[in-house]
Short mmCIF file of C-alpha atoms and ligand atoms in Angstrom, two decimals:
data_model
loop_
_atom_site.label_atom_id
_atom_site.label_comp_id
_atom_site.label_asym_id
_atom_site.label_seq_id
_atom_site.Cartn_x
_atom_site.Cartn_y
_atom_site.Cartn_z
CA MET A 1 149.74 71.23 175.41
CA ARG A 2 147.55 70.56 172.39
CA ASN A 3 149.00 71.62 169.09
CA LYS A 4 147.19 74.53 167.44
CA LYS A 5 147.44 72.94 164.01
CA THR A 6 144.31 71.29 162.66
CA PRO A 7 144.66 67.55 163.14
CA LYS A 8 144.59 65.96 159.70
CA LEU A 9 145.27 62.62 158.05
CA THR A 10 146.48 62.38 154.47
CA LEU A 11 146.94 58.94 152.95
CA VAL A 12 149.63 59.11 150.31
CA GLY A 13 150.23 56.36 147.77
CA ALA A 14 154.00 55.94 147.59
CA GLY A 15 153.93 53.97 144.32
CA PRO A 16 155.42 50.55 143.66
CA GLY A 17 159.01 51.08 144.83
CA ASP A 18 160.80 53.30 142.32
CA PRO A 19 160.92 56.61 144.25
CA ASP A 20 160.15 58.57 141.08
CA LEU A 21 156.76 56.87 140.81
CA ILE A 22 155.04 59.05 143.42
CA SER A 23 152.65 61.85 142.43
CA VAL A 24 153.56 65.55 142.68
CA LYS A 25 150.55 65.91 145.00
CA GLY A 26 151.97 63.18 147.23
CA VAL A 27 155.33 64.96 147.40
CA LYS A 28 153.58 68.23 148.33
CA ALA A 29 151.69 66.46 151.12
CA LEU A 30 154.95 65.01 152.46
CA ALA A 31 156.51 68.49 152.46
CA SER A 32 153.72 69.77 154.71
CA ALA A 33 153.69 66.74 157.06
CA ASP A 34 154.37 67.04 160.78
CA VAL A 35 154.52 63.25 161.13
CA VAL A 36 155.00 60.50 158.56
CA LEU A 37 153.84 57.00 159.45
CA TYR A 38 155.36 54.72 156.81
CA ASP A 39 155.06 51.11 155.71
CA ALA A 40 157.72 48.51 154.98
CA LEU A 41 157.19 48.49 151.20
CA ILE A 42 157.76 52.19 150.62
CA ASN A 43 161.07 53.46 149.29
CA ARG A 44 162.86 55.20 152.19
CA GLU A 45 164.20 57.87 149.80
CA LEU A 46 160.68 59.33 149.81
CA LEU A 47 161.11 60.34 153.46
CA GLU A 48 163.54 63.02 152.28
CA TYR A 49 160.53 64.93 150.95
CA ALA A 50 159.48 65.45 154.58
CA PRO A 51 162.64 66.96 156.13
CA ASN A 52 160.85 68.51 159.12
CA ALA A 53 158.52 65.66 160.01
CA LYS A 54 158.83 63.05 162.70
CA LYS A 55 159.13 59.68 160.92
CA VAL A 56 157.62 56.55 162.42
CA PHE A 57 157.90 53.06 160.92
CA VAL A 58 154.67 51.11 161.31
CA GLY A 59 155.24 48.24 158.88
CA LYS A 60 156.14 44.59 159.10
CA ARG A 61 159.77 43.65 159.58
CA VAL A 62 160.96 40.07 159.72
CA GLY A 63 161.66 39.01 163.30
CA LEU A 64 160.49 42.28 164.82
CA HIS A 65 157.18 43.47 166.24
CA THR A 66 154.48 43.83 163.61
CA PHE A 67 152.05 46.67 164.16
CA THR A 68 148.43 45.62 164.10
CA GLN A 69 145.92 47.69 162.17
CA ASP A 70 144.38 48.81 165.47
CA GLU A 71 147.76 50.06 166.70
CA ILE A 72 148.35 51.94 163.45
CA ASN A 73 144.89 53.53 163.63
CA GLU A 74 145.58 54.69 167.18
CA LYS A 75 148.98 56.10 166.20
CA ILE A 76 147.36 58.11 163.42
CA VAL A 77 144.88 59.74 165.77
CA GLN A 78 147.35 60.31 168.66
CA ASN A 79 149.94 61.89 166.35
CA ALA A 80 147.37 64.07 164.60
CA PHE A 81 146.11 65.51 167.91
CA GLN A 82 149.65 65.96 169.20
CA TYR A 83 151.45 67.27 166.10
CA GLY A 84 148.91 68.19 163.39
CA HIS A 85 149.29 66.84 159.88
CA VAL A 86 149.88 63.09 159.72
CA VAL A 87 150.88 61.61 156.37
CA ARG A 88 150.33 57.89 156.11
CA LEU A 89 152.76 56.79 153.40
CA LYS A 90 151.55 53.51 151.97
CA GLY A 91 152.90 51.21 149.26
CA GLY A 92 151.33 51.47 145.80
CA ASP A 93 147.82 52.89 146.06
CA PRO A 94 146.30 53.15 149.56
CA PHE A 95 142.95 51.78 148.39
CA ILE A 96 144.25 48.67 146.59
CA PHE A 97 144.60 45.95 149.23
CA GLY A 98 146.00 48.68 151.47
CA ARG A 99 143.39 49.03 154.25
CA GLY A 100 143.32 52.76 153.48
CA THR A 101 139.58 53.05 153.96
CA GLU A 102 139.84 51.60 157.48
CA GLU A 103 142.36 54.29 158.44
CA ILE A 104 140.19 57.04 156.94
CA GLU A 105 137.06 55.77 158.73
CA TYR A 106 138.85 55.49 162.09
CA ALA A 107 140.36 58.97 161.78
CA GLU A 108 137.00 60.47 160.79
CA SER A 109 135.33 58.85 163.80
CA PHE A 110 137.56 61.17 165.89
CA GLY A 111 136.59 64.18 163.78
CA LEU A 112 139.88 64.36 161.84
CA GLU A 113 139.91 65.97 158.44
CA THR A 114 141.06 63.35 155.90
CA GLU A 115 142.33 63.16 152.34
CA ASN A 116 143.48 60.33 150.08
CA ILE A 117 146.15 60.91 147.45
CA ALA A 118 146.13 58.08 144.92
CA GLY A 119 149.30 56.18 144.21
CA ILE A 120 150.51 54.11 141.28
CA THR A 121 149.58 50.59 142.25
CA SER A 122 152.14 47.81 141.93
CA ALA A 123 149.41 45.76 140.24
CA ILE A 124 149.79 47.88 137.11
CA ALA A 125 153.22 49.53 137.41
CA VAL A 126 155.26 46.40 138.12
CA PRO A 127 154.12 44.54 134.96
CA SER A 128 154.23 47.78 132.97
CA ASN A 129 157.86 48.29 133.93
CA LEU A 130 158.65 44.95 132.28
CA GLY A 131 156.78 45.84 129.11
CA ILE A 132 153.69 43.81 130.05
CA ALA A 133 150.56 45.66 128.94
CA LEU A 134 147.66 44.23 130.97
CA THR A 135 145.33 44.88 128.05
CA LYS A 136 146.26 44.62 124.39
CA ARG A 137 144.08 44.92 121.32
CA GLY A 138 143.24 41.44 120.03
CA ILE A 139 144.93 39.70 122.99
CA SER A 140 143.30 40.79 126.27
CA GLU A 141 140.22 42.93 126.76
CA SER A 142 140.37 43.29 130.54
CA PHE A 143 142.27 42.40 133.66
CA TRP A 144 141.46 41.17 137.15
CA VAL A 145 143.46 42.16 140.21
CA VAL A 146 142.97 39.49 142.85
CA THR A 147 144.38 38.84 146.30
CA GLY A 148 146.15 35.56 147.03
CA THR A 149 145.58 36.07 150.75
CA THR A 150 142.16 37.16 151.99
CA SER A 151 141.47 38.23 155.59
CA LYS A 152 140.85 34.51 156.26
CA ASN A 153 144.27 33.70 154.78
CA LYS A 154 142.69 32.03 151.75
CA LEU A 155 143.15 32.45 148.01
CA SER A 156 140.30 34.71 146.88
CA LYS A 157 137.35 32.84 145.35
CA ASP A 158 137.59 35.41 142.57
CA ALA A 159 140.81 33.72 141.44
CA HIS A 160 138.67 30.72 140.38
CA LEU A 161 136.33 32.98 138.42
CA ALA A 162 139.25 34.91 136.91
CA ALA A 163 140.86 31.65 135.74
CA LYS A 164 137.68 30.86 133.78
CA SER A 165 137.76 34.23 132.02
CA THR A 166 139.89 35.33 129.07
CA ALA A 167 141.20 38.30 131.08
CA THR A 168 144.76 38.92 132.21
CA VAL A 169 144.97 37.95 135.90
CA VAL A 170 147.20 39.83 138.34
CA ILE A 171 147.58 38.28 141.79
CA LEU A 172 148.99 40.19 144.76
CA MET A 173 150.11 38.48 147.97
CA GLY A 174 149.94 35.15 146.15
CA MET A 175 153.39 33.60 146.58
CA LYS A 176 152.43 31.34 149.48
CA LYS A 177 149.45 30.09 147.44
CA LEU A 178 151.34 29.54 144.19
CA ASN A 179 150.71 25.77 144.05
CA GLU A 180 147.01 26.32 144.60
CA ILE A 181 146.93 29.04 141.93
CA VAL A 182 148.69 26.71 139.47
CA SER A 183 146.07 23.98 140.14
CA VAL A 184 143.20 26.42 139.64
CA PHE A 185 144.51 27.38 136.19
CA GLN A 186 145.44 23.80 135.26
CA ASN A 187 141.85 22.77 136.05
CA GLU A 188 140.79 25.25 133.36
CA ASN A 189 143.21 23.66 130.85
CA LYS A 190 145.48 26.67 130.99
CA GLY A 191 148.75 24.86 131.65
CA GLU A 192 150.46 26.57 128.71
CA THR A 193 149.33 30.10 129.62
CA PRO A 194 152.33 32.41 130.15
CA VAL A 195 153.15 33.62 133.67
CA ALA A 196 155.52 36.29 134.98
CA ILE A 197 156.43 36.61 138.64
CA ILE A 198 158.11 39.83 139.62
CA GLN A 199 159.64 40.33 143.06
CA ASN A 200 160.49 43.86 144.26
CA GLY A 201 159.35 45.27 140.93
CA THR A 202 160.59 48.71 139.79
CA THR A 203 163.40 48.62 142.39
CA LEU A 204 167.12 47.89 142.08
CA ASN A 205 166.38 44.59 143.81
CA GLU A 206 163.93 43.37 141.15
CA HIS A 207 163.93 39.64 140.37
CA ILE A 208 161.80 37.96 137.77
CA GLY A 209 160.67 34.46 136.90
CA ILE A 210 159.08 33.68 133.54
CA GLY A 211 157.32 30.53 132.42
CA THR A 212 153.92 28.96 131.96
CA ILE A 213 151.38 27.73 134.49
CA ASN A 214 152.96 24.26 134.20
CA SER A 215 156.55 25.42 134.65
CA ILE A 216 156.34 28.43 136.97
CA SER A 217 156.68 26.57 140.30
CA GLU A 218 160.04 25.12 139.20
CA GLU A 219 161.14 28.55 138.02
CA VAL A 220 160.25 30.09 141.39
CA LYS A 221 162.23 27.39 143.19
CA SER A 222 165.29 27.70 140.99
CA LYS A 223 165.29 31.52 141.14
CA LYS A 224 164.40 31.49 144.86
CA LEU A 225 161.63 34.05 144.33
CA SER A 226 159.54 35.16 147.30
CA SER A 227 157.33 38.01 148.55
CA PRO A 228 156.71 40.80 147.83
CA ALA A 229 155.89 39.69 144.34
CA ILE A 230 153.24 40.04 141.67
CA ILE A 231 151.97 37.13 139.63
CA VAL A 232 150.80 38.03 136.12
CA ILE A 233 148.98 35.33 134.17
CA GLY A 234 147.91 35.76 130.56
CA GLU A 235 148.95 35.85 126.91
CA VAL A 236 150.00 39.51 127.31
CA VAL A 237 153.10 38.28 129.20
CA ARG A 238 154.40 36.62 126.03
CA GLU A 239 153.74 39.87 124.12
CA SER A 240 156.14 41.94 126.21
CA HIS A 241 159.01 43.26 124.09
CA LYS A 242 161.28 42.93 127.12
CA LEU A 243 160.41 39.27 127.78
CA ARG A 244 160.32 37.96 124.21
CA SER A 245 163.81 36.45 124.46
CA PHE A 246 162.75 34.42 127.56
CA TYR A 247 159.92 32.82 125.59
CA CYS A 248 162.17 32.09 122.60
CA GLU A 249 164.52 30.32 125.03
CA ILE A 250 161.63 28.35 126.63
CA LYS A 251 160.39 27.33 123.15
CA LYS A 252 163.90 26.21 122.15
CA GLN A 253 164.25 24.12 125.32
CA THR A 254 160.78 22.55 124.89
CA ASN A 255 161.58 21.63 121.26
CA MET A 256 164.90 20.11 122.32
CA GLN A 257 163.16 18.07 125.04
CA LYS A 258 160.57 16.87 122.49
CA GLU A 259 163.29 15.89 120.01
CA SER A 260 165.30 14.02 122.62
CA SER A 261 162.21 12.13 123.88
CA MET A 262 161.41 11.15 120.26
CA MET A 263 164.95 9.81 119.81
CA HIS A 264 164.74 7.58 122.92
C1 SAM B 1 149.28 44.59 151.07
S1 SAM B 1 149.48 44.58 149.33
C2 SAM B 1 149.56 46.30 149.05
C3 SAM B 1 149.39 46.67 147.59
C4 SAM B 1 149.58 48.17 147.35
N1 SAM B 1 148.54 48.92 148.01
C5 SAM B 1 149.60 48.52 145.87
O1 SAM B 1 148.68 49.20 145.39
O2 SAM B 1 150.58 48.14 145.22
C6 SAM B 1 151.17 44.07 149.22
C7 SAM B 1 151.44 43.24 147.97
O3 SAM B 1 151.59 44.08 146.84
C8 SAM B 1 152.51 43.50 145.94
N2 SAM B 1 153.63 44.44 145.76
C9 SAM B 1 153.73 45.67 146.28
N3 SAM B 1 154.87 46.27 145.84
C10 SAM B 1 155.47 45.39 145.01
C11 SAM B 1 156.66 45.42 144.23
N4 SAM B 1 157.45 46.48 144.18
N5 SAM B 1 156.97 44.33 143.50
C12 SAM B 1 156.18 43.24 143.50
N6 SAM B 1 155.06 43.15 144.21
C13 SAM B 1 154.69 44.22 144.95
C14 SAM B 1 152.95 42.18 146.52
O4 SAM B 1 152.08 41.17 146.03
C15 SAM B 1 152.71 42.42 147.99
O5 SAM B 1 152.59 41.22 148.70
#
């Protein structure tokens, strides 16, 4: 029998990982959900805000079936007609590399009422949590947020343009393209530009690698950093009060290397 509730889709941005970084509006939507379809990158603690809802995992899990976007779209519509209010809980902000608009458009093509509740994107919150201000008076006047993996599995062409600019550059989904990213910035003579790589930012499982364009690949190898991670490139990284000691250490090591090469 068809549910009497109005079928509805609400996209909710779950924030970057810290469960406290969700909006009050997002929590209210979860409380009224009949079904929650959630992604891999969301903090599972958030599901407790939806005690009465059916919870369905639709993310990617290593070694297990990965749901295609088409399958997720169908699940949204089926669940909405069967149960009523579907909350799609998505990492960060649903509209930042999150395919949120595709889900909205598909749901609306079946006449569903839709709503999007913005989330705190990892692109801003993850650096912020480490004291990295993406803009800073006198240091950086803007920032680019670029994908390392386009739909054609390529580094975005915008990364090349961003590397030419004086802006802070934030790259999502870029870990598999790190060598290419390094070359792009080296070609712009930016080998000494500071870089921070933050894996699982804002969570208890956060790991960071700090260096420069020239040194970051080694740092990633030695720290065994991998996805999900954010790459932040720009002078603002060196300005972070939380990372200052890393750069003092790097400077000390570089000076020692210089001295020892002069002695030999
Ligand atoms: C498909 S995109 C989704 C981005 C999301 N909509 C947002 O606004 O944060 C997934 C990528 O976001 C980045 N990401 C998301 N959460 C992260 C976290 N807690 N720490 C580091 N990177 C994260 C990684 O680059 C990851 O590969």
